[in-house]
Amino acid sequence: SAVISQKPSRDICQRGTSLTIQCQVDSQVTMMFWYRQQPGQSLTLIATANQGSEATYESGFVIDKFPISRPNLTFSTLTVSNMSPEDSSIYLCSVDPAGETQYFGPGTRLLVL
Amino acid sequence: AQSVTQLDSHVSVSEGTPVLLRCNYSSSYSPSLFWYVQHPNKGLQLLLKYTSAATLVKGINGFEAEFKKSETSFHLTKPSAHMSDAAEYFCVVSDQSDYKLSFGAGTTVTVRA
């Protein structure tokens, strides 16, 4: 398993601004993922962020809106750019240490006004 | 392509009675299947997983699930519900080829005293 922390845990932001979410893991992992959970909805994969390569985005998500950094094997950031109220969601990171099970962080609860 | 259908959006049980959460999956490959639980304002916690070993899988907190290939089902059960089981439950499938997860819509469990 893995212990994952996210910062901030929650935030309230104004439309048009950007927020960077941090994800820290207690061990080195190659595979890291970012998800969005809109209010009352299930989880949707935003992108896969493997160290040493560019992030791979899912259909409907673009790098200009959700830039991701993966500087090392224990850390990643997701930026939500030029926010609108529709970006209000929970953003979660996950890791897959052994290529068989994903473990999730506690999430960042974002409200955009 | 892979997908998951959770047949019940909401399940309500009395404390001490059995819980059944139904899940059907579709996958082109030999799937890995998971159940995750999300308590209010918390991240996702892995309950159990199936990865082509025993078809009856035991998880944490008294939960278990049975993989039935002929029925493409992976239903989650618990013999006796506890108040702390009130949460959102997600059935998840992975085809193991790209490690991506596909989430069901979720089942909200409420437990009556």
PDB file of C-alpha atoms in Angstrom:
ATOM      1  CA  SER A   1       0.000   0.000   0.000  1.00  0.00           C
ATOM      2  CA  ALA A   2       0.969   3.673   0.134  1.00  0.00           C
ATOM      3  CA  VAL A   3       0.244   6.699   2.285  1.00  0.00           C
ATOM      4  CA  ILE A   4      -0.786   9.698   0.234  1.00  0.00           C
ATOM      5  CA  SER A   5      -1.315  13.287   1.320  1.00  0.00           C
ATOM      6  CA  GLN A   6      -2.825  16.159  -0.627  1.00  0.00           C
ATOM      7  CA  LYS A   7      -2.641  19.903  -0.155  1.00  0.00           C
ATOM      8  CA  PRO A   8      -4.787  21.875   0.207  1.00  0.00           C
ATOM      9  CA  SER A   9      -7.531  19.730   1.685  1.00  0.00           C
ATOM     10  CA  ARG A  10     -10.110  22.284   0.556  1.00  0.00           C
ATOM     11  CA  ASP A  11     -10.248  25.736  -0.968  1.00  0.00           C
ATOM     12  CA  ILE A  12     -12.679  28.368  -2.132  1.00  0.00           C
ATOM     13  CA  CYS A  13     -11.532  30.239  -5.219  1.00  0.00           C
ATOM     14  CA  GLN A  14     -12.752  33.019  -7.454  1.00  0.00           C
ATOM     15  CA  ARG A  15     -13.537  32.354 -11.080  1.00  0.00           C
ATOM     16  CA  GLY A  16     -10.715  33.099 -13.481  1.00  0.00           C
ATOM     17  CA  THR A  17      -7.998  32.175 -11.006  1.00  0.00           C
ATOM     18  CA  SER A  18      -5.869  29.024 -10.838  1.00  0.00           C
ATOM     19  CA  LEU A  19      -5.203  26.536  -8.057  1.00  0.00           C
ATOM     20  CA  THR A  20      -2.324  24.097  -7.779  1.00  0.00           C
ATOM     21  CA  ILE A  21      -2.972  20.872  -5.873  1.00  0.00           C
ATOM     22  CA  GLN A  22      -0.082  18.888  -4.463  1.00  0.00           C
ATOM     23  CA  CYS A  23       0.114  15.133  -4.028  1.00  0.00           C
ATOM     24  CA  GLN A  24       2.837  13.554  -1.886  1.00  0.00           C
ATOM     25  CA  VAL A  25       3.483   9.810  -1.513  1.00  0.00           C
ATOM     26  CA  ASP A  26       5.470   8.113   1.242  1.00  0.00           C
ATOM     27  CA  SER A  27       7.319   5.823  -1.185  1.00  0.00           C
ATOM     28  CA  GLN A  28       8.627   5.966  -4.735  1.00  0.00           C
ATOM     29  CA  VAL A  29       6.022   5.041  -7.322  1.00  0.00           C
ATOM     30  CA  THR A  30       6.066   5.161 -11.083  1.00  0.00           C
ATOM     31  CA  MET A  31       2.354   5.365 -11.788  1.00  0.00           C
ATOM     32  CA  MET A  32       0.300   8.250 -10.456  1.00  0.00           C
ATOM     33  CA  PHE A  33      -3.190   9.296 -11.507  1.00  0.00           C
ATOM     34  CA  TRP A  34      -5.415  12.359 -11.103  1.00  0.00           C
ATOM     35  CA  TYR A  35      -9.208  12.078 -10.848  1.00  0.00           C
ATOM     36  CA  ARG A  36     -12.127  14.480 -10.629  1.00  0.00           C
ATOM     37  CA  GLN A  37     -15.296  13.760  -8.674  1.00  0.00           C
ATOM     38  CA  GLN A  38     -18.026  16.243  -9.452  1.00  0.00           C
ATOM     39  CA  PRO A  39     -20.746  16.789  -6.830  1.00  0.00           C
ATOM     40  CA  GLY A  40     -22.797  13.640  -6.337  1.00  0.00           C
ATOM     41  CA  GLN A  41     -20.937  11.860  -9.130  1.00  0.00           C
ATOM     42  CA  SER A  42     -18.469   9.049  -9.535  1.00  0.00           C
ATOM     43  CA  LEU A  43     -14.768   9.461 -10.293  1.00  0.00           C
ATOM     44  CA  THR A  44     -13.457  10.380 -13.721  1.00  0.00           C
ATOM     45  CA  LEU A  45      -9.810   9.964 -14.688  1.00  0.00           C
ATOM     46  CA  ILE A  46      -8.196  13.241 -15.746  1.00  0.00           C
ATOM     47  CA  ALA A  47      -4.704  12.017 -16.599  1.00  0.00           C
ATOM     48  CA  THR A  48      -1.968   9.518 -15.924  1.00  0.00           C
ATOM     49  CA  ALA A  49       1.263  11.084 -14.682  1.00  0.00           C
ATOM     50  CA  ASN A  50       4.178   8.688 -14.855  1.00  0.00           C
ATOM     51  CA  GLN A  51       7.584   9.966 -13.850  1.00  0.00           C
ATOM     52  CA  GLY A  52       9.907  10.542 -16.772  1.00  0.00           C
ATOM     53  CA  SER A  53       7.211  11.115 -19.359  1.00  0.00           C
ATOM     54  CA  GLU A  54       4.584  13.678 -20.235  1.00  0.00           C
ATOM     55  CA  ALA A  55       1.196  13.258 -18.631  1.00  0.00           C
ATOM     56  CA  THR A  56      -1.382  11.416 -20.701  1.00  0.00           C
ATOM     57  CA  TYR A  57      -4.804  13.083 -20.683  1.00  0.00           C
ATOM     58  CA  GLU A  58      -8.170  11.395 -21.061  1.00  0.00           C
ATOM     59  CA  SER A  59     -10.762  12.499 -23.560  1.00  0.00           C
ATOM     60  CA  GLY A  60     -12.329  15.767 -22.472  1.00  0.00           C
ATOM     61  CA  PHE A  61      -9.327  16.969 -20.485  1.00  0.00           C
ATOM     62  CA  VAL A  62      -6.558  19.145 -21.922  1.00  0.00           C
ATOM     63  CA  ILE A  63      -3.145  20.196 -20.721  1.00  0.00           C
ATOM     64  CA  ASP A  64      -3.894  23.919 -20.946  1.00  0.00           C
ATOM     65  CA  LYS A  65      -6.729  23.539 -18.457  1.00  0.00           C
ATOM     66  CA  PHE A  66      -5.143  20.904 -16.202  1.00  0.00           C
ATOM     67  CA  PRO A  67      -1.331  21.138 -16.409  1.00  0.00           C
ATOM     68  CA  ILE A  68       0.431  18.419 -14.432  1.00  0.00           C
ATOM     69  CA  SER A  69       3.977  18.198 -13.148  1.00  0.00           C
ATOM     70  CA  ARG A  70       5.759  15.032 -11.986  1.00  0.00           C
ATOM     71  CA  PRO A  71       9.238  16.112 -10.918  1.00  0.00           C
ATOM     72  CA  ASN A  72      10.119  12.929  -9.023  1.00  0.00           C
ATOM     73  CA  LEU A  73       8.810   9.554  -7.912  1.00  0.00           C
ATOM     74  CA  THR A  74       7.080  10.812  -4.763  1.00  0.00           C
ATOM     75  CA  PHE A  75       5.401  14.051  -5.833  1.00  0.00           C
ATOM     76  CA  SER A  76       3.032  15.529  -8.390  1.00  0.00           C
ATOM     77  CA  THR A  77       0.956  18.648  -8.874  1.00  0.00           C
ATOM     78  CA  LEU A  78      -2.269  19.295 -10.749  1.00  0.00           C
ATOM     79  CA  THR A  79      -3.217  22.864 -11.626  1.00  0.00           C
ATOM     80  CA  VAL A  80      -6.805  23.815 -12.352  1.00  0.00           C
ATOM     81  CA  SER A  81      -6.494  26.872 -14.587  1.00  0.00           C
ATOM     82  CA  ASN A  82      -8.843  29.728 -15.325  1.00  0.00           C
ATOM     83  CA  MET A  83     -11.453  28.248 -13.030  1.00  0.00           C
ATOM     84  CA  SER A  84     -15.199  28.452 -13.465  1.00  0.00           C
ATOM     85  CA  PRO A  85     -17.969  27.240 -11.120  1.00  0.00           C
ATOM     86  CA  GLU A  86     -18.153  24.061 -13.217  1.00  0.00           C
ATOM     87  CA  ASP A  87     -14.693  23.140 -11.880  1.00  0.00           C
ATOM     88  CA  SER A  88     -16.096  22.798  -8.364  1.00  0.00           C
ATOM     89  CA  SER A  89     -15.259  19.197  -7.538  1.00  0.00           C
ATOM     90  CA  ILE A  90     -13.167  16.913  -5.430  1.00  0.00           C
ATOM     91  CA  TYR A  91      -9.780  16.270  -7.027  1.00  0.00           C
ATOM     92  CA  LEU A  92      -8.028  13.060  -6.004  1.00  0.00           C
ATOM     93  CA  CYS A  93      -4.634  11.632  -6.772  1.00  0.00           C
ATOM     94  CA  SER A  94      -3.857   7.941  -6.657  1.00  0.00           C
ATOM     95  CA  VAL A  95      -0.818   5.728  -7.015  1.00  0.00           C
ATOM     96  CA  ASP A  96      -0.304   2.150  -8.137  1.00  0.00           C
ATOM     97  CA  PRO A  97       2.906   0.913  -6.471  1.00  0.00           C
ATOM     98  CA  ALA A  98       2.936  -2.585  -7.937  1.00  0.00           C
ATOM     99  CA  GLY A  99       0.828  -2.238 -11.059  1.00  0.00           C
ATOM    100  CA  GLU A 100      -2.166  -4.027  -9.542  1.00  0.00           C
ATOM    101  CA  THR A 101      -4.017  -1.775  -7.052  1.00  0.00           C
ATOM    102  CA  GLN A 102      -4.574   1.968  -6.833  1.00  0.00           C
ATOM    103  CA  TYR A 103      -4.481   3.771  -3.508  1.00  0.00           C
ATOM    104  CA  PHE A 104      -6.097   7.159  -3.163  1.00  0.00           C
ATOM    105  CA  GLY A 105      -5.297  10.365  -1.384  1.00  0.00           C
ATOM    106  CA  PRO A 106      -7.879  12.121   0.801  1.00  0.00           C
ATOM    107  CA  GLY A 107      -8.857  14.533  -1.961  1.00  0.00           C
ATOM    108  CA  THR A 108      -8.959  18.309  -2.401  1.00  0.00           C
ATOM    109  CA  ARG A 109     -12.405  19.853  -2.172  1.00  0.00           C
ATOM    110  CA  LEU A 110     -12.616  22.846  -4.479  1.00  0.00           C
ATOM    111  CA  LEU A 111     -15.423  25.384  -4.621  1.00  0.00           C
ATOM    112  CA  VAL A 112     -15.299  28.032  -7.339  1.00  0.00           C
ATOM    113  CA  LEU A 113     -17.449  31.122  -6.876  1.00  0.00           C
TER     114      LEU A 113
ATOM    115  CA  ALA B   1     -13.643  -1.189 -23.544  1.00  0.00           C
ATOM    116  CA  GLN B   2     -14.570  -1.815 -19.945  1.00  0.00           C
ATOM    117  CA  SER B   3     -17.473  -0.582 -17.882  1.00  0.00           C
ATOM    118  CA  VAL B   4     -19.260  -1.155 -14.625  1.00  0.00           C
ATOM    119  CA  THR B   5     -22.942  -0.948 -13.731  1.00  0.00           C
ATOM    120  CA  GLN B   6     -23.999  -0.661 -10.127  1.00  0.00           C
ATOM    121  CA  LEU B   7     -27.588  -1.784 -10.080  1.00  0.00           C
ATOM    122  CA  ASP B   8     -28.679   0.174  -7.004  1.00  0.00           C
ATOM    123  CA  SER B   9     -28.063   3.867  -6.501  1.00  0.00           C
ATOM    124  CA  HIS B  10     -29.203   3.676  -2.895  1.00  0.00           C
ATOM    125  CA  VAL B  11     -29.517   0.848  -0.382  1.00  0.00           C
ATOM    126  CA  SER B  12     -31.049   1.229   3.051  1.00  0.00           C
ATOM    127  CA  VAL B  13     -30.682  -1.482   5.702  1.00  0.00           C
ATOM    128  CA  SER B  14     -31.287  -1.892   9.398  1.00  0.00           C
ATOM    129  CA  GLU B  15     -28.330  -2.317  11.698  1.00  0.00           C
ATOM    130  CA  GLY B  16     -27.515  -5.995  12.135  1.00  0.00           C
ATOM    131  CA  THR B  17     -29.130  -7.100   8.864  1.00  0.00           C
ATOM    132  CA  PRO B  18     -27.299  -8.246   5.702  1.00  0.00           C
ATOM    133  CA  VAL B  19     -26.067  -5.833   3.062  1.00  0.00           C
ATOM    134  CA  LEU B  20     -25.987  -6.635  -0.668  1.00  0.00           C
ATOM    135  CA  LEU B  21     -24.554  -4.233  -3.234  1.00  0.00           C
ATOM    136  CA  ARG B  22     -24.876  -5.390  -6.830  1.00  0.00           C
ATOM    137  CA  CYS B  23     -22.326  -4.827  -9.579  1.00  0.00           C
ATOM    138  CA  ASN B  24     -22.113  -6.043 -13.171  1.00  0.00           C
ATOM    139  CA  TYR B  25     -19.078  -5.463 -15.342  1.00  0.00           C
ATOM    140  CA  SER B  26     -18.052  -5.537 -18.973  1.00  0.00           C
ATOM    141  CA  SER B  27     -14.458  -6.092 -20.007  1.00  0.00           C
ATOM    142  CA  SER B  28     -12.620  -7.252 -23.104  1.00  0.00           C
ATOM    143  CA  TYR B  29      -9.813  -8.759 -21.066  1.00  0.00           C
ATOM    144  CA  SER B  30      -9.464 -10.771 -17.889  1.00  0.00           C
ATOM    145  CA  PRO B  31     -10.505  -8.066 -15.485  1.00  0.00           C
ATOM    146  CA  SER B  32      -9.353  -7.012 -12.085  1.00  0.00           C
ATOM    147  CA  LEU B  33     -12.299  -5.927  -9.966  1.00  0.00           C
ATOM    148  CA  PHE B  34     -12.376  -3.775  -6.871  1.00  0.00           C
ATOM    149  CA  TRP B  35     -14.741  -2.368  -4.303  1.00  0.00           C
ATOM    150  CA  TYR B  36     -13.842   0.976  -2.740  1.00  0.00           C
ATOM    151  CA  VAL B  37     -15.685   2.817   0.038  1.00  0.00           C
ATOM    152  CA  GLN B  38     -15.881   6.583   0.525  1.00  0.00           C
ATOM    153  CA  HIS B  39     -17.078   7.867   3.866  1.00  0.00           C
ATOM    154  CA  PRO B  40     -18.413  11.432   4.014  1.00  0.00           C
ATOM    155  CA  ASN B  41     -15.675  13.978   3.422  1.00  0.00           C
ATOM    156  CA  LYS B  42     -13.056  11.257   3.144  1.00  0.00           C
ATOM    157  CA  GLY B  43     -10.962   9.751   0.358  1.00  0.00           C
ATOM    158  CA  LEU B  44     -11.441   6.301  -1.127  1.00  0.00           C
ATOM    159  CA  GLN B  45     -10.500   3.212   0.839  1.00  0.00           C
ATOM    160  CA  LEU B  46      -9.937  -0.182  -0.769  1.00  0.00           C
ATOM    161  CA  LEU B  47     -12.357  -2.789   0.599  1.00  0.00           C
ATOM    162  CA  LEU B  48     -11.260  -5.758  -1.499  1.00  0.00           C
ATOM    163  CA  LYS B  49     -10.032  -6.817  -4.917  1.00  0.00           C
ATOM    164  CA  TYR B  50     -10.295  -9.754  -7.308  1.00  0.00           C
ATOM    165  CA  THR B  51      -7.348 -10.553  -9.587  1.00  0.00           C
ATOM    166  CA  SER B  52      -8.088 -14.025 -11.033  1.00  0.00           C
ATOM    167  CA  ALA B  53      -7.325 -16.003  -7.893  1.00  0.00           C
ATOM    168  CA  ALA B  54     -10.114 -17.292  -5.626  1.00  0.00           C
ATOM    169  CA  THR B  55     -13.565 -16.248  -6.811  1.00  0.00           C
ATOM    170  CA  LEU B  56     -14.751 -15.494  -3.281  1.00  0.00           C
ATOM    171  CA  VAL B  57     -12.786 -12.537  -2.007  1.00  0.00           C
ATOM    172  CA  LYS B  58     -12.711 -11.449   1.605  1.00  0.00           C
ATOM    173  CA  GLY B  59     -12.037  -7.835   2.430  1.00  0.00           C
ATOM    174  CA  ILE B  60     -11.819  -5.543   5.388  1.00  0.00           C
ATOM    175  CA  ASN B  61     -14.558  -4.848   7.934  1.00  0.00           C
ATOM    176  CA  GLY B  62     -16.383  -8.131   7.259  1.00  0.00           C
ATOM    177  CA  PHE B  63     -17.127  -7.468   3.589  1.00  0.00           C
ATOM    178  CA  GLU B  64     -16.750 -10.080   0.888  1.00  0.00           C
ATOM    179  CA  ALA B  65     -17.501 -10.315  -2.820  1.00  0.00           C
ATOM    180  CA  GLU B  66     -17.958 -13.173  -5.258  1.00  0.00           C
ATOM    181  CA  PHE B  67     -16.712 -13.060  -8.835  1.00  0.00           C
ATOM    182  CA  LYS B  68     -19.094 -14.855 -11.212  1.00  0.00           C
ATOM    183  CA  LYS B  69     -17.749 -14.879 -14.736  1.00  0.00           C
ATOM    184  CA  SER B  70     -20.854 -16.502 -16.217  1.00  0.00           C
ATOM    185  CA  GLU B  71     -22.988 -13.683 -14.829  1.00  0.00           C
ATOM    186  CA  THR B  72     -20.312 -10.950 -15.221  1.00  0.00           C
ATOM    187  CA  SER B  73     -21.072  -9.948 -11.666  1.00  0.00           C
ATOM    188  CA  PHE B  74     -19.079  -8.956  -8.607  1.00  0.00           C
ATOM    189  CA  HIS B  75     -21.607  -8.371  -5.834  1.00  0.00           C
ATOM    190  CA  LEU B  76     -20.523  -7.104  -2.420  1.00  0.00           C
ATOM    191  CA  THR B  77     -22.031  -8.511   0.768  1.00  0.00           C
ATOM    192  CA  LYS B  78     -21.771  -8.201   4.516  1.00  0.00           C
ATOM    193  CA  PRO B  79     -23.692 -10.457   6.907  1.00  0.00           C
ATOM    194  CA  SER B  80     -24.465  -7.809   9.498  1.00  0.00           C
ATOM    195  CA  ALA B  81     -24.488  -4.074   8.850  1.00  0.00           C
ATOM    196  CA  HIS B  82     -23.019  -1.617  11.316  1.00  0.00           C
ATOM    197  CA  MET B  83     -23.780   2.071  11.608  1.00  0.00           C
ATOM    198  CA  SER B  84     -20.216   2.809  10.504  1.00  0.00           C
ATOM    199  CA  ASP B  85     -20.940   1.132   7.138  1.00  0.00           C
ATOM    200  CA  ALA B  86     -22.973   4.149   6.043  1.00  0.00           C
ATOM    201  CA  ALA B  87     -20.999   5.463   3.071  1.00  0.00           C
ATOM    202  CA  GLU B  88     -20.696   5.533  -0.714  1.00  0.00           C
ATOM    203  CA  TYR B  89     -19.492   2.317  -2.349  1.00  0.00           C
ATOM    204  CA  PHE B  90     -17.873   2.096  -5.771  1.00  0.00           C
ATOM    205  CA  CYS B  91     -17.428  -0.998  -7.909  1.00  0.00           C
ATOM    206  CA  VAL B  92     -14.395  -0.602 -10.170  1.00  0.00           C
ATOM    207  CA  VAL B  93     -12.930  -2.570 -13.084  1.00  0.00           C
ATOM    208  CA  SER B  94      -9.424  -2.558 -14.546  1.00  0.00           C
ATOM    209  CA  ASP B  95      -8.393  -4.494 -17.638  1.00  0.00           C
ATOM    210  CA  GLN B  96      -4.785  -4.732 -16.423  1.00  0.00           C
ATOM    211  CA  SER B  97      -3.395  -3.681 -19.804  1.00  0.00           C
ATOM    212  CA  ASP B  98      -3.127   0.026 -19.028  1.00  0.00           C
ATOM    213  CA  TYR B  99      -3.891   0.070 -15.287  1.00  0.00           C
ATOM    214  CA  LYS B 100      -6.759   2.508 -15.780  1.00  0.00           C
ATOM    215  CA  LEU B 101      -9.801   2.185 -13.577  1.00  0.00           C
ATOM    216  CA  SER B 102     -13.424   2.496 -14.667  1.00  0.00           C
ATOM    217  CA  PHE B 103     -15.772   3.421 -11.848  1.00  0.00           C
ATOM    218  CA  GLY B 104     -19.407   2.584 -11.366  1.00  0.00           C
ATOM    219  CA  ALA B 105     -21.843   5.348 -10.486  1.00  0.00           C
ATOM    220  CA  GLY B 106     -21.748   4.411  -6.825  1.00  0.00           C
ATOM    221  CA  THR B 107     -24.219   3.051  -4.274  1.00  0.00           C
ATOM    222  CA  THR B 108     -25.134   5.075  -1.211  1.00  0.00           C
ATOM    223  CA  VAL B 109     -25.671   2.903   1.853  1.00  0.00           C
ATOM    224  CA  THR B 110     -27.678   4.151   4.799  1.00  0.00           C
ATOM    225  CA  VAL B 111     -27.973   2.142   7.992  1.00  0.00           C
ATOM    226  CA  ARG B 112     -31.033   2.529  10.213  1.00  0.00           C
ATOM    227  CA  ALA B 113     -30.709   2.107  13.950  1.00  0.00           C
TER     228      ALA B 113
END
